[in-house]
mmCIF file of C-alpha atoms in Angstrom:
data_model
loop_
_atom_site.group_PDB
_atom_site.id
_atom_site.type_symbol
_atom_site.label_atom_id
_atom_site.label_comp_id
_atom_site.label_asym_id
_atom_site.label_seq_id
_atom_site.Cartn_x
_atom_site.Cartn_y
_atom_site.Cartn_z
ATOM 1 C CA MET A 1 -21.702 -28.965 18.017
ATOM 2 C CA GLY A 2 -21.412 -26.216 15.417
ATOM 3 C CA ARG A 3 -23.154 -26.379 12.114
ATOM 4 C CA PRO A 4 -20.945 -28.034 9.475
ATOM 5 C CA ARG A 5 -19.749 -25.866 6.611
ATOM 6 C CA GLU A 6 -20.886 -26.743 3.136
ATOM 7 C CA PHE A 7 -18.115 -24.875 1.296
ATOM 8 C CA ASP A 8 -14.587 -23.534 1.551
ATOM 9 C CA ILE A 9 -14.548 -20.063 3.106
ATOM 10 C CA ASP A 10 -11.427 -18.810 1.302
ATOM 11 C CA THR A 11 -12.791 -19.901 -2.066
ATOM 12 C CA ALA A 12 -16.075 -18.167 -1.278
ATOM 13 C CA ILE A 13 -14.269 -14.938 -0.363
ATOM 14 C CA LYS A 14 -12.319 -15.019 -3.625
ATOM 15 C CA THR A 15 -15.590 -15.508 -5.507
ATOM 16 C CA ALA A 16 -17.123 -12.553 -3.655
ATOM 17 C CA THR A 17 -14.053 -10.449 -4.403
ATOM 18 C CA GLU A 18 -14.457 -11.041 -8.125
ATOM 19 C CA LEU A 19 -18.125 -10.085 -7.963
ATOM 20 C CA PHE A 20 -17.598 -6.936 -5.906
ATOM 21 C CA TRP A 21 -14.716 -5.884 -8.164
ATOM 22 C CA ARG A 22 -16.827 -6.299 -11.292
ATOM 23 C CA LYS A 23 -20.229 -5.120 -10.075
ATOM 24 C CA GLY A 24 -19.472 -2.957 -7.031
ATOM 25 C CA TYR A 25 -20.941 -3.302 -3.561
ATOM 26 C CA GLU A 26 -24.422 -2.022 -4.348
ATOM 27 C CA GLY A 27 -24.576 -3.803 -7.682
ATOM 28 C CA THR A 28 -23.862 -7.188 -6.111
ATOM 29 C CA SER A 29 -26.959 -8.810 -4.678
ATOM 30 C CA LEU A 30 -27.271 -11.614 -2.169
ATOM 31 C CA SER A 31 -28.537 -13.897 -4.918
ATOM 32 C CA ASP A 32 -25.454 -13.004 -6.994
ATOM 33 C CA LEU A 33 -23.230 -14.081 -4.109
ATOM 34 C CA THR A 34 -25.047 -17.264 -3.171
ATOM 35 C CA GLY A 35 -25.395 -18.252 -6.825
ATOM 36 C CA ALA A 36 -21.704 -17.766 -7.581
ATOM 37 C CA MET A 37 -20.721 -19.570 -4.367
ATOM 38 C CA ARG A 38 -23.294 -22.306 -4.988
ATOM 39 C CA ILE A 39 -24.622 -22.124 -1.459
ATOM 40 C CA THR A 40 -27.965 -21.393 0.164
ATOM 41 C CA ALA A 41 -28.871 -18.104 1.832
ATOM 42 C CA PRO A 42 -28.901 -19.711 5.332
ATOM 43 C CA SER A 43 -25.369 -21.032 4.754
ATOM 44 C CA PHE A 44 -24.281 -17.565 3.627
ATOM 45 C CA TYR A 45 -25.688 -15.870 6.720
ATOM 46 C CA PHE A 46 -24.181 -18.512 8.985
ATOM 47 C CA ALA A 47 -20.719 -18.035 7.483
ATOM 48 C CA PHE A 48 -20.604 -14.258 6.931
ATOM 49 C CA GLY A 49 -23.480 -12.642 8.807
ATOM 50 C CA ASN A 50 -24.602 -10.411 5.938
ATOM 51 C CA LYS A 51 -23.353 -8.850 2.703
ATOM 52 C CA GLU A 52 -21.750 -5.846 4.386
ATOM 53 C CA LYS A 53 -19.716 -7.985 6.779
ATOM 54 C CA LEU A 54 -18.468 -10.105 3.894
ATOM 55 C CA PHE A 55 -17.596 -6.976 1.917
ATOM 56 C CA ARG A 56 -15.542 -5.651 4.821
ATOM 57 C CA VAL A 57 -13.584 -8.918 4.936
ATOM 58 C CA VAL A 58 -12.958 -8.655 1.193
ATOM 59 C CA ILE A 59 -11.788 -5.029 1.420
ATOM 60 C CA GLU A 60 -9.554 -5.690 4.417
ATOM 61 C CA ARG A 61 -7.768 -8.433 2.468
ATOM 62 C CA TYR A 62 -7.500 -6.132 -0.538
ATOM 63 C CA TYR A 63 -6.025 -3.322 1.555
ATOM 64 C CA GLU A 64 -3.432 -5.653 3.015
ATOM 65 C CA LYS A 65 -2.014 -5.964 -0.508
ATOM 66 C CA GLN A 66 -2.258 -2.228 -1.106
ATOM 67 C CA LEU A 67 -0.416 -1.545 2.137
ATOM 68 C CA GLU A 68 2.426 -3.762 0.937
ATOM 69 C CA LEU A 69 2.716 -1.516 -2.128
ATOM 70 C CA LEU A 70 2.554 1.633 0.008
ATOM 71 C CA GLU A 71 5.130 0.375 2.507
ATOM 72 C CA SER A 72 7.511 -0.476 -0.321
ATOM 73 C CA ALA A 73 7.027 2.983 -1.835
ATOM 74 C CA LEU A 74 7.543 4.759 1.487
ATOM 75 C CA ARG A 75 11.008 3.207 1.740
ATOM 76 C CA GLU A 76 12.190 5.030 -1.386
ATOM 77 C CA PRO A 77 15.014 7.484 -0.612
ATOM 78 C CA THR A 78 13.222 10.506 -2.131
ATOM 79 C CA VAL A 79 9.612 11.647 -1.882
ATOM 80 C CA ARG A 80 9.374 11.863 -5.652
ATOM 81 C CA GLY A 81 10.507 8.242 -5.711
ATOM 82 C CA VAL A 82 7.733 7.466 -3.205
ATOM 83 C CA ALA A 83 5.161 9.042 -5.516
ATOM 84 C CA GLU A 84 6.514 7.292 -8.600
ATOM 85 C CA LYS A 85 6.717 3.829 -7.073
ATOM 86 C CA PHE A 86 3.272 4.043 -5.514
ATOM 87 C CA LEU A 87 1.505 5.458 -8.581
ATOM 88 C CA TYR A 88 3.108 3.186 -11.162
ATOM 89 C CA GLY A 89 2.604 0.191 -8.886
ATOM 90 C CA TYR A 90 -1.033 1.137 -8.366
ATOM 91 C CA ALA A 91 -1.497 1.463 -12.133
ATOM 92 C CA ASP A 92 -0.219 -2.098 -12.450
ATOM 93 C CA VAL A 93 -2.799 -3.265 -9.901
ATOM 94 C CA LEU A 94 -5.633 -1.419 -11.642
ATOM 95 C CA THR A 95 -4.849 -3.026 -14.976
ATOM 96 C CA GLY A 96 -3.995 -6.504 -13.727
ATOM 97 C CA PRO A 97 -5.346 -9.309 -15.921
ATOM 98 C CA SER A 98 -6.607 -11.438 -13.021
ATOM 99 C CA HIS A 99 -9.563 -9.240 -12.094
ATOM 100 C CA ALA A 100 -11.980 -6.625 -13.409
ATOM 101 C CA PRO A 101 -10.395 -3.243 -14.268
ATOM 102 C CA GLY A 102 -10.187 -0.501 -11.679
ATOM 103 C CA CYS A 103 -9.871 -0.419 -7.897
ATOM 104 C CA LEU A 104 -11.952 -2.868 -5.863
ATOM 105 C CA ALA A 105 -12.640 -0.278 -3.150
ATOM 106 C CA LEU A 106 -13.279 2.695 -5.433
ATOM 107 C CA ASN A 107 -15.495 0.679 -7.771
ATOM 108 C CA SER A 108 -17.711 0.098 -4.749
ATOM 109 C CA SER A 109 -17.524 3.508 -3.082
ATOM 110 C CA LEU A 110 -18.489 5.823 -5.942
ATOM 111 C CA PRO A 111 -22.029 4.507 -6.509
ATOM 112 C CA SER A 112 -22.909 4.418 -2.789
ATOM 113 C CA ALA A 113 -25.354 6.832 -1.213
ATOM 114 C CA GLU A 114 -23.921 9.822 0.647
ATOM 115 C CA ASP A 115 -24.988 8.582 4.085
ATOM 116 C CA ASP A 116 -24.020 4.983 3.420
ATOM 117 C CA THR A 117 -21.895 3.404 6.168
ATOM 118 C CA VAL A 118 -19.861 1.456 3.623
ATOM 119 C CA ARG A 119 -18.942 4.615 1.745
ATOM 120 C CA ALA A 120 -17.950 6.343 4.996
ATOM 121 C CA TRP A 121 -15.759 3.388 5.957
ATOM 122 C CA LEU A 122 -14.044 3.350 2.561
ATOM 123 C CA ALA A 123 -13.441 7.099 2.817
ATOM 124 C CA LYS A 124 -11.790 6.528 6.199
ATOM 125 C CA LEU A 125 -9.445 3.956 4.664
ATOM 126 C CA ARG A 126 -8.485 6.383 1.896
ATOM 127 C CA GLY A 127 -7.874 9.050 4.517
ATOM 128 C CA GLU A 128 -5.411 6.757 6.291
ATOM 129 C CA LEU A 129 -3.432 6.503 3.053
ATOM 130 C CA ILE A 130 -3.159 10.291 2.868
ATOM 131 C CA VAL A 131 -1.940 10.445 6.469
ATOM 132 C CA ARG A 132 0.846 7.951 5.765
ATOM 133 C CA LEU A 133 1.957 9.858 2.678
ATOM 134 C CA ARG A 134 1.805 13.199 4.482
ATOM 135 C CA LYS A 135 4.038 12.011 7.308
ATOM 136 C CA ARG A 136 6.653 10.736 4.868
ATOM 137 C CA ILE A 137 6.611 13.958 2.842
ATOM 138 C CA ALA A 138 6.828 16.119 5.967
ATOM 139 C CA LYS A 139 10.127 14.463 6.893
ATOM 140 C CA ALA A 140 11.648 15.585 3.604
ATOM 141 C CA ARG A 141 10.516 19.208 3.669
ATOM 142 C CA GLY A 142 13.404 21.634 3.947
ATOM 143 C CA THR A 143 16.002 19.077 2.884
ATOM 144 C CA THR A 144 17.619 18.834 -0.530
ATOM 145 C CA ASP A 145 14.763 16.452 -1.374
ATOM 146 C CA LEU A 146 11.974 19.018 -1.147
ATOM 147 C CA PRO A 147 11.718 22.828 -0.877
ATOM 148 C CA VAL A 148 10.967 24.238 2.563
ATOM 149 C CA ASN A 149 7.766 25.876 1.290
ATOM 150 C CA ALA A 150 6.317 22.582 0.008
ATOM 151 C CA ASP A 151 3.044 21.645 1.731
ATOM 152 C CA PRO A 152 3.025 17.952 2.810
ATOM 153 C CA ASP A 153 -0.760 17.805 3.033
ATOM 154 C CA VAL A 154 -1.229 19.239 -0.462
ATOM 155 C CA LEU A 155 1.348 16.882 -1.968
ATOM 156 C CA ALA A 156 -0.115 13.836 -0.189
ATOM 157 C CA ARG A 157 -3.567 14.698 -1.504
ATOM 158 C CA TYR A 158 -2.093 15.332 -4.939
ATOM 159 C CA ILE A 159 -0.734 11.769 -5.029
ATOM 160 C CA ALA A 160 -4.072 10.426 -3.805
ATOM 161 C CA VAL A 161 -6.070 12.401 -6.364
ATOM 162 C CA ILE A 162 -3.882 11.106 -9.187
ATOM 163 C CA ALA A 163 -4.265 7.555 -7.860
ATOM 164 C CA TRP A 164 -8.050 7.726 -7.641
ATOM 165 C CA GLY A 165 -8.258 9.345 -11.052
ATOM 166 C CA LEU A 166 -6.269 6.432 -12.423
ATOM 167 C CA ALA A 167 -8.751 4.036 -10.825
ATOM 168 C CA VAL A 168 -11.714 5.718 -12.506
ATOM 169 C CA GLU A 169 -9.920 5.743 -15.857
ATOM 170 C CA ALA A 170 -8.982 2.083 -15.534
ATOM 171 C CA GLN A 171 -12.574 1.175 -14.735
ATOM 172 C CA SER A 172 -13.581 3.079 -17.875
ATOM 173 C CA GLY A 173 -11.239 0.997 -20.005
ATOM 174 C CA ALA A 174 -7.937 2.911 -20.020
ATOM 175 C CA LYS A 175 -4.901 0.724 -20.699
ATOM 176 C CA ARG A 176 -1.754 0.552 -18.592
ATOM 177 C CA LYS A 177 0.228 2.665 -21.037
ATOM 178 C CA ASP A 178 -2.482 5.343 -20.823
ATOM 179 C CA LEU A 179 -2.223 5.400 -17.040
ATOM 180 C CA TYR A 180 1.561 5.570 -17.221
ATOM 181 C CA SER A 181 1.329 8.602 -19.509
ATOM 182 C CA ALA A 182 -1.072 10.305 -17.098
ATOM 183 C CA ILE A 183 1.269 9.630 -14.164
ATOM 184 C CA ALA A 184 4.230 11.126 -16.027
ATOM 185 C CA ALA A 185 2.204 14.248 -16.827
ATOM 186 C CA GLY A 186 1.040 14.554 -13.234
ATOM 187 C CA LEU A 187 4.517 14.194 -11.773
ATOM 188 C CA ALA A 188 5.840 16.883 -14.110
ATOM 189 C CA ALA A 189 4.295 19.352 -11.646
ATOM 190 C CA TRP A 190 6.117 17.851 -8.665
ATOM 191 C CA PRO A 191 8.244 20.454 -6.802
ATOM 192 C CA ALA A 192 11.858 20.440 -7.863
ATOM 193 C CA ALA A 193 14.382 19.229 -5.315
ATOM 194 C CA ALA A 194 16.061 22.019 -3.412
ATOM 195 C CA VAL A 195 19.510 22.894 -4.739
ATOM 196 C CA PRO A 196 22.076 23.387 -1.954
ATOM 197 C CA ALA A 197 23.727 26.788 -1.925
ATOM 198 C CA PRO A 198 27.260 26.680 -3.311
ATOM 199 C CA GLU A 199 30.040 26.874 -0.763
ATOM 200 C CA ARG A 200 31.499 30.364 -0.588
ATOM 201 C CA ARG A 201 35.259 30.412 -1.068
ATOM 202 C CA LEU A 202 37.684 33.282 -0.907
ATOM 203 C CA LEU A 203 39.422 34.110 -4.152
ATOM 204 C CA PRO A 204 43.179 33.630 -4.121
ATOM 205 C CA THR A 205 43.823 37.385 -4.091
ATOM 206 C CA THR A 206 41.344 37.854 -1.288
ATOM 207 C CA ARG A 207 42.994 35.162 0.850
ATOM 208 C CA LYS A 208 46.408 36.762 0.241
ATOM 209 C CA SER A 209 45.091 40.176 1.255
ATOM 210 C CA ALA A 210 43.517 38.771 4.401
ATOM 211 C CA SER A 211 46.813 37.082 5.360
ATOM 212 C CA ALA A 212 48.733 40.334 4.843
ATOM 213 C CA HIS A 213 46.219 42.215 6.959
ATOM 214 C CA ARG A 214 46.737 39.793 9.861
ATOM 215 C CA ARG A 215 50.540 40.365 9.764
ATOM 216 C CA GLN A 216 50.151 44.105 10.174
#
């Protein structure tokens, strides 16, 4: 017979999410977690294994929500619309009243040591975001949506850099309106949509001359 649980797992994960969001991964200790959950260390280890495993569960749930935002943005008809919907939506997440300011993942990744496995894992997740954006932008290159010389990788990274800059600013206390202003300034540099070449038409006199030439 398995050991009975002394607490609700989902409630415990929500508690851990709040702690990690506010204090970061490294800044959250085991005693912080067990104290907030009101459980013993043995119960914690039995339920989650260790702090890193719990953190990965928390981040995976967080990224599920972020992927919903990304998927919605990727369905926009233009790539500029993709950038706008994702960035403004992300700004709303960063400044939401139900949690500490900033990005849960970025708040935890910046303070980590260079060789830290958690930091490497978070970097991999951010890289997957860039790949998704790059693929969507590449489809639009050379259409009326985007100039043929636009670089999908550069533009995808540009969106990501703006997003992560917003996260740092939000963590530092920037308000939603401040983030919106920064997004507008950043998107001012977005490549203009390609303008289709005007259809060439013969002037009336030219058409008349061509018709006369065919009768000769």
